[in-house]
mmCIF file of C-alpha atoms in Angstrom:
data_model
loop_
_atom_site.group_PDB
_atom_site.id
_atom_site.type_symbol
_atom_site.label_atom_id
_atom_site.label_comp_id
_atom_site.label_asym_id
_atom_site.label_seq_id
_atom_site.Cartn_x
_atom_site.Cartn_y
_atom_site.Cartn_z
ATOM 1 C CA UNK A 1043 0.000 0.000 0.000
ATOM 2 C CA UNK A 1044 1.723 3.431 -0.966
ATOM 3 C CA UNK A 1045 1.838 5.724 1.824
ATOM 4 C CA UNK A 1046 3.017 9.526 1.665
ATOM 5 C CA UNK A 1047 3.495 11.088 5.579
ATOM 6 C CA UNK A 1048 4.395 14.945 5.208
ATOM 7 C CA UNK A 1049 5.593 16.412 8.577
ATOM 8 C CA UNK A 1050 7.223 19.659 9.384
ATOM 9 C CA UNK A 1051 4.925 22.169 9.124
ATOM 10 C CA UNK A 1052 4.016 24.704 11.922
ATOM 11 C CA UNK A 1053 4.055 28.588 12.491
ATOM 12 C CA UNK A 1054 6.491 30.760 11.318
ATOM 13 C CA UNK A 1055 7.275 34.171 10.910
ATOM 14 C CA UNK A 1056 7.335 36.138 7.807
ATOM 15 C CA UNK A 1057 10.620 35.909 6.780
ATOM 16 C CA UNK A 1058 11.375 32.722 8.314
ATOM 17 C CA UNK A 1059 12.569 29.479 7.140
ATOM 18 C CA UNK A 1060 11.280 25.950 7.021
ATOM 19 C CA UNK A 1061 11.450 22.232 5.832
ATOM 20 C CA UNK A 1062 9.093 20.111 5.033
ATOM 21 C CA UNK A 1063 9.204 16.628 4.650
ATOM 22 C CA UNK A 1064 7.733 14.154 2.755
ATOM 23 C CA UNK A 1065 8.588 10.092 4.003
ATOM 24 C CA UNK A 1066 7.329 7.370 1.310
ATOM 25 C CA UNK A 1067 6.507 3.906 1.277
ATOM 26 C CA UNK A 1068 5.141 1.192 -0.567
ATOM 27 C CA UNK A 1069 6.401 1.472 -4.227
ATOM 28 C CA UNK A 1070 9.887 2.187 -5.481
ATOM 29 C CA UNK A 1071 10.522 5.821 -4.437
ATOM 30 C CA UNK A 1072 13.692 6.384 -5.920
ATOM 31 C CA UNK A 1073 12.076 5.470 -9.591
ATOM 32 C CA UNK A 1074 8.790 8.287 -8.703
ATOM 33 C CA UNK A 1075 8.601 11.893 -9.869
ATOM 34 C CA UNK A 1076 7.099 13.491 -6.904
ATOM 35 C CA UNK A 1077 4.836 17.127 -6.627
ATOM 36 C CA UNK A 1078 4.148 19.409 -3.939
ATOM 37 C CA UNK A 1079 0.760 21.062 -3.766
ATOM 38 C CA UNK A 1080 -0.615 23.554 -1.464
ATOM 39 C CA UNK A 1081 -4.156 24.856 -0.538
ATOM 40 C CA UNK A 1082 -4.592 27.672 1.788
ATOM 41 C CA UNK A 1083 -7.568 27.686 4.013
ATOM 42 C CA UNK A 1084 -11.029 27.882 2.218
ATOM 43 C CA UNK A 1085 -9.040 28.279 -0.961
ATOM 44 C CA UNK A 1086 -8.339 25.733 -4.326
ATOM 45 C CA UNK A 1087 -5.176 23.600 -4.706
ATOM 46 C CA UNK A 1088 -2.053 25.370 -6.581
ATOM 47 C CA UNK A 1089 0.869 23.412 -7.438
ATOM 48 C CA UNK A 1090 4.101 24.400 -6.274
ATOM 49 C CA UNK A 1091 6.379 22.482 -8.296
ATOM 50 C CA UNK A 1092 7.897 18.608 -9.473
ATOM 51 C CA UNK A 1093 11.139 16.958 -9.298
ATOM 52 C CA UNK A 1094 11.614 14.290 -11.214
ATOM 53 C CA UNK A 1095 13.418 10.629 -10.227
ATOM 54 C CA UNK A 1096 17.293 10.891 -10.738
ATOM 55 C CA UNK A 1097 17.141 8.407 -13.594
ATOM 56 C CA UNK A 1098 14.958 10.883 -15.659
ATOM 57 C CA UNK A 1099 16.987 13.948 -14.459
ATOM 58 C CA UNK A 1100 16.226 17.164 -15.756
ATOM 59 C CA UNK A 1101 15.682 20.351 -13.972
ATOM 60 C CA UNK A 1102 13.266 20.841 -10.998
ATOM 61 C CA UNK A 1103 10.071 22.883 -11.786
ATOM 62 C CA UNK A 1104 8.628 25.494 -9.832
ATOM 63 C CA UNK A 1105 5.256 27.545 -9.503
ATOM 64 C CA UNK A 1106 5.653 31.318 -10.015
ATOM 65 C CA UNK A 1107 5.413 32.916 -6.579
ATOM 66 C CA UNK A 1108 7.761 30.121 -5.306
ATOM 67 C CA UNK A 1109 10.438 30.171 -7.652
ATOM 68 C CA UNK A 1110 13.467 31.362 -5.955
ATOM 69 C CA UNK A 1111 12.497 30.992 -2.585
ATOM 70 C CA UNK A 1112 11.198 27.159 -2.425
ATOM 71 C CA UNK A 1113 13.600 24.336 -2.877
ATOM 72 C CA UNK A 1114 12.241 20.763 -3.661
ATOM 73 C CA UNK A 1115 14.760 17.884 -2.637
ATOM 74 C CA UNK A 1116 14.709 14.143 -2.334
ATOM 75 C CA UNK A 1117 16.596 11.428 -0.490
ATOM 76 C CA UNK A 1118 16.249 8.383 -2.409
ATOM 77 C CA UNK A 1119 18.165 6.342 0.675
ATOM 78 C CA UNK A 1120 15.598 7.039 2.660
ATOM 79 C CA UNK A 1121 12.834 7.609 0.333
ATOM 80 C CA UNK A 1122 12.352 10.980 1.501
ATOM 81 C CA UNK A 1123 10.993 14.203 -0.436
ATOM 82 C CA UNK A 1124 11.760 17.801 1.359
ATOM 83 C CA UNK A 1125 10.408 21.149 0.595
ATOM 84 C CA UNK A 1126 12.652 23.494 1.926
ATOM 85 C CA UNK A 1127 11.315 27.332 2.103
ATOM 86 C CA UNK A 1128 12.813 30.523 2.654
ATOM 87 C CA UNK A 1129 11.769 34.167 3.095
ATOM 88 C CA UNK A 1130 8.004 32.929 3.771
ATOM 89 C CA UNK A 1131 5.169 35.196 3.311
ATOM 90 C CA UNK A 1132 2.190 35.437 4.884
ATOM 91 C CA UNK A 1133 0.051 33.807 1.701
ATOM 92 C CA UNK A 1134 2.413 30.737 1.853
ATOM 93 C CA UNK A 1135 0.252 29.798 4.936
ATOM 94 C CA UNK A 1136 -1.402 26.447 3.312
ATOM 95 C CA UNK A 1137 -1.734 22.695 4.041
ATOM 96 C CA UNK A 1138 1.168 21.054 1.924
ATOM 97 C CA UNK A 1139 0.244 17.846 0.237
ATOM 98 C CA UNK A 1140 3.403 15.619 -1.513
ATOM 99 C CA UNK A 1141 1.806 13.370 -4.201
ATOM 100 C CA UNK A 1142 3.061 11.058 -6.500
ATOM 101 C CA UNK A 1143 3.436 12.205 -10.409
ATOM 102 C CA UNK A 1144 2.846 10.017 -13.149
ATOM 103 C CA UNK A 1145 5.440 11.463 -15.142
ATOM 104 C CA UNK A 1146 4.661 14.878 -15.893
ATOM 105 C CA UNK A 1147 0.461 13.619 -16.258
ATOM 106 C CA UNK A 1148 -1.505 13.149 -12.883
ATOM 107 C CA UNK A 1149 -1.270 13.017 -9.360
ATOM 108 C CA UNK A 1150 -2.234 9.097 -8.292
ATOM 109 C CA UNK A 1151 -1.340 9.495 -4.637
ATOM 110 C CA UNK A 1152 -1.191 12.122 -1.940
ATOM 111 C CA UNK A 1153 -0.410 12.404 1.895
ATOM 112 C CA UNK A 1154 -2.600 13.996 4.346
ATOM 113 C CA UNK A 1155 -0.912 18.017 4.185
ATOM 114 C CA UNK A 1156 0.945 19.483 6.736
ATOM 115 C CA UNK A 1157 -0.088 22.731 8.340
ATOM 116 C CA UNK A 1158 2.364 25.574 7.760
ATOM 117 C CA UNK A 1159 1.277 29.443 9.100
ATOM 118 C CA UNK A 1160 2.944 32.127 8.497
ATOM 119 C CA UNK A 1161 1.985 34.888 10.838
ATOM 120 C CA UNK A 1162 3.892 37.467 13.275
ATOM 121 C CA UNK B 58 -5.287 33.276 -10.306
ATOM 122 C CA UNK B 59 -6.747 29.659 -12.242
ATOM 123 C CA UNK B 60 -5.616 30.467 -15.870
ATOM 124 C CA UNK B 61 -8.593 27.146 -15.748
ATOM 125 C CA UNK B 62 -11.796 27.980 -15.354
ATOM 126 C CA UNK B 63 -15.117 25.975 -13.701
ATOM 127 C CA UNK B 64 -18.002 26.187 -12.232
ATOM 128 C CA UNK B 65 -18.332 27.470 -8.833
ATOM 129 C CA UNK B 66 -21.648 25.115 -7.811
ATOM 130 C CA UNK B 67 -23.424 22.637 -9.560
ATOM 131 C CA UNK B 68 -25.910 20.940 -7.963
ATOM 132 C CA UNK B 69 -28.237 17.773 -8.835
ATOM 133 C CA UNK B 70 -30.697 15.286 -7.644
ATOM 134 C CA UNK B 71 -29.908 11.495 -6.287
ATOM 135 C CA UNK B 72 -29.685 9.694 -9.478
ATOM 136 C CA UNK B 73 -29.435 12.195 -12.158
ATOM 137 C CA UNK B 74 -26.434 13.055 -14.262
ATOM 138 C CA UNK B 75 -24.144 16.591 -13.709
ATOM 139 C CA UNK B 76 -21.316 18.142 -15.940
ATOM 140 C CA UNK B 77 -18.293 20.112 -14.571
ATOM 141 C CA UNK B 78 -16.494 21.828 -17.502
ATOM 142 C CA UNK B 79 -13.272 22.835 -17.055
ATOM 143 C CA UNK B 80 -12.198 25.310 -19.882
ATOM 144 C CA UNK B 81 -8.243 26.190 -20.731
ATOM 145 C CA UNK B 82 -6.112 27.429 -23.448
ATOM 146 C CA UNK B 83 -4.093 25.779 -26.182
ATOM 147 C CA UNK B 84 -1.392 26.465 -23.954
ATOM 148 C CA UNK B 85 -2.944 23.889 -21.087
ATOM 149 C CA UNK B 86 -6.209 22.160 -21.938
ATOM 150 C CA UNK B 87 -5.431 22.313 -25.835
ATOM 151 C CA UNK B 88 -1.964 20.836 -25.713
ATOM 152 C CA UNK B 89 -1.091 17.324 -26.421
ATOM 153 C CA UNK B 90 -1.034 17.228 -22.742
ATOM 154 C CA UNK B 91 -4.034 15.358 -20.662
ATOM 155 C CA UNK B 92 -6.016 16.736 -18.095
ATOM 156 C CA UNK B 93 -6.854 15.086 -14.483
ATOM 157 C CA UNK B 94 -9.988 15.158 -12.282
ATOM 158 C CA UNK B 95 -9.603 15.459 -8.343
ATOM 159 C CA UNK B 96 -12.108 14.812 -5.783
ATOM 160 C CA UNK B 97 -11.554 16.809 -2.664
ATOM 161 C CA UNK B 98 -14.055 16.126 0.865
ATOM 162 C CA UNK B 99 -13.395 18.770 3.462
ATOM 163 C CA UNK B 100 -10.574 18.495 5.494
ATOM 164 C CA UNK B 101 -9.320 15.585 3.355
ATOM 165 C CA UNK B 102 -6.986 14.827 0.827
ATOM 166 C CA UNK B 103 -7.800 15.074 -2.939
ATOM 167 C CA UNK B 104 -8.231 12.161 -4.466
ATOM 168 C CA UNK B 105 -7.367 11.507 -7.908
ATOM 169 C CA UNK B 106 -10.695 10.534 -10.431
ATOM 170 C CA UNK B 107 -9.399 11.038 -13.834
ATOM 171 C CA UNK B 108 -6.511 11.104 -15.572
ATOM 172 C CA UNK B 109 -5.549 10.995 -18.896
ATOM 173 C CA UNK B 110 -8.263 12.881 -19.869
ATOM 174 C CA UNK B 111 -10.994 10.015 -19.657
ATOM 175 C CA UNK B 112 -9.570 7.112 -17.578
ATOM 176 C CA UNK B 113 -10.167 5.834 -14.311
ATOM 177 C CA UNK B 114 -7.920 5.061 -11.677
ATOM 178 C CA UNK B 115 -8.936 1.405 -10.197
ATOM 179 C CA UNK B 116 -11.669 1.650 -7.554
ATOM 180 C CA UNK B 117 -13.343 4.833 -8.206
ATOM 181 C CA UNK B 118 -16.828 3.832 -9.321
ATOM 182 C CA UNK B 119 -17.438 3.794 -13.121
ATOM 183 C CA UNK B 120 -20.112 6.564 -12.235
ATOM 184 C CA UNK B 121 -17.624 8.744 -12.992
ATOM 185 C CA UNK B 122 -16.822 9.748 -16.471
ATOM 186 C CA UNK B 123 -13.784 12.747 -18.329
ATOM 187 C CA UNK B 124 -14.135 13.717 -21.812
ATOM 188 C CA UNK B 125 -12.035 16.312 -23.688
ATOM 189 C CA UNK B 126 -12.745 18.594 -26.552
ATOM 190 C CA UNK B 127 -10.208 21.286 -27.917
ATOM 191 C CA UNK B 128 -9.852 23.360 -24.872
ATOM 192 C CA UNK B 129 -12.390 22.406 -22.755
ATOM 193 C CA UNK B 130 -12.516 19.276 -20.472
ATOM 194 C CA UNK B 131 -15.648 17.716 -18.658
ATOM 195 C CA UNK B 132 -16.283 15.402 -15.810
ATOM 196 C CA UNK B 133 -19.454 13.642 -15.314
ATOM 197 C CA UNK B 134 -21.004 12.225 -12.535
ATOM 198 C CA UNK B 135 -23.897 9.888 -13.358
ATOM 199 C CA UNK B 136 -26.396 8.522 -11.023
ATOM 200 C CA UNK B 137 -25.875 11.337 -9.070
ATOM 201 C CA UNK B 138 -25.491 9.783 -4.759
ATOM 202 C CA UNK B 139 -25.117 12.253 -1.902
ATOM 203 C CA UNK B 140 -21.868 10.732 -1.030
ATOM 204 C CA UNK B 141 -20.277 12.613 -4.286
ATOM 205 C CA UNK B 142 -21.155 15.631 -2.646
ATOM 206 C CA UNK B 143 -17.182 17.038 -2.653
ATOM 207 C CA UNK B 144 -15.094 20.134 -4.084
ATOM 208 C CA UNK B 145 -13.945 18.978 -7.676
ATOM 209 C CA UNK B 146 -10.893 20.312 -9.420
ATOM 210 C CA UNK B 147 -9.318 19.537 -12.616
ATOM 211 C CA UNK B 148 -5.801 19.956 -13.500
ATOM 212 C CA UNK B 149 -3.651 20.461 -16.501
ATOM 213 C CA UNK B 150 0.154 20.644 -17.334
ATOM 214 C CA UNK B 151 1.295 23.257 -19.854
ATOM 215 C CA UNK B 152 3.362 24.151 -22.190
ATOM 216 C CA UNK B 153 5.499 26.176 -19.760
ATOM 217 C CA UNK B 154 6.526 22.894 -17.627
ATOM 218 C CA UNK B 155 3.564 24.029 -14.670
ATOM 219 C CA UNK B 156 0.629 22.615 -14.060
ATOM 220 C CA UNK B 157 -2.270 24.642 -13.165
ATOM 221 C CA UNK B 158 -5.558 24.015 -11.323
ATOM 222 C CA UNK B 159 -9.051 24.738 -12.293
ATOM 223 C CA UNK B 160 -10.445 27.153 -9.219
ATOM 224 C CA UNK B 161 -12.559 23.956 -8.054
ATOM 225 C CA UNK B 162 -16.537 22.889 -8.588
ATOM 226 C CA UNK B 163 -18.945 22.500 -5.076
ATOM 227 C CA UNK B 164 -20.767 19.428 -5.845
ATOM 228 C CA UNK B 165 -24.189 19.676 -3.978
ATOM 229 C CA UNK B 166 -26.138 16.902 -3.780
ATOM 230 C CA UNK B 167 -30.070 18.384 -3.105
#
């Protein structure tokens, strides 16, 4: 059974820092192109960007208003995704959800979301 | 800002049939690209429907239904049950490596 746990979230202040992770099981993590999407409260889901597996390289993709200030990593050893993010703003507050991504053409599985505020 | 757009509410009866539309560009929608359905209960995670434009991920009930036509994509629900009641959103990749969400359809079941 494929299981996605994100963890990490919490408040922050604008400004701050944090990372997010994303631990995997059930299917072959290392061979998955993974997605983070966000949704802040009462609002839609936006996507907030892709890395692909190692094997299929290629550069990592990012959503407009996180380019430059998001980083998405992965740690195939411990089938592990990260979303590491810097100079947060207040409309980053969202639940984070890591999915799986069928190569660039759906999401077929996602975690539960993590909780991250940012607020002074 | 969706650069997709749907619905805000569409509502039906128990057992009849409702349409979201979920209308792009030929820079999302229109591309060779396909476009994905997502089923989203409050508080919950989405939950994938459709993908590749009209198929359907084992165990979601064949009730459901995706077609696509130039830049506009459409998910049915047929024999409408108040357990569908959810937010729906559809989803895209482009031609600028993103993908983009629709805004996201209430489904009210009356």
């Amino acid at each position: 059974e494929v299981q996605l746990v994100e963890s990490g979230g919490g408040l922050v202040k604008p400004g701050g820092s944090l990372r997010l992770s994303c631990a995997s099981s059930g299917f072959t993590f290392s061979n998955a192109w993974m997605t983070w999407v966000r949704q802040a409260p009462g609002k839609g889901l936006e996507w907030v960007g892709l890395i692909k597996s190692k094997t299929d390289g290629g550069p990592t993709d990012y959503a407009a208003p996180v380019k430059g200030r998001f980083t998405i990593s992965r740690d195939d050893s411990k089938n592990t995704l990260y979303l590491h993010m810097n100079s947060l703003k207040t409309e980053d507050t969202a639940v984070y959800y890591c999915a799986t991504d069928f190569y660039g053409d759906y999401f077929d599985y996602w975690g539960q979301g993590t909780l991250v505020t940012v607020s002074s | 800002q969706s650069a997709l757009t749907q619905p805000a509410s569409v509502s039906g009866t128990p057992g009849q049939s409702i349409t979201i539309s979920c209308t792009g560009t030929s820079g999302d929608v229109g591309t060779h690209k396909f476009v994905s359905w997502y089923q989203q209960y409050p508080g919950k995670a989405p939950k994938l429907m459709i993908y590749e434009d009209t198929k359907r991920p084992s165990g979601v009930s064949n009730r459901f239904s995706g077609s696509k036509s130039g830049n506009t994509a459409s998910l049915t629900i047929s024999g409408l049950q108040p357990e569908d009641e959810a937010d729906y959103y559809c989803c895209s990749y482009t031609r600028s490596r993103n993908y983009v969400f629709g805004p996201g359809t209430k489904v009210t079941v009356l």
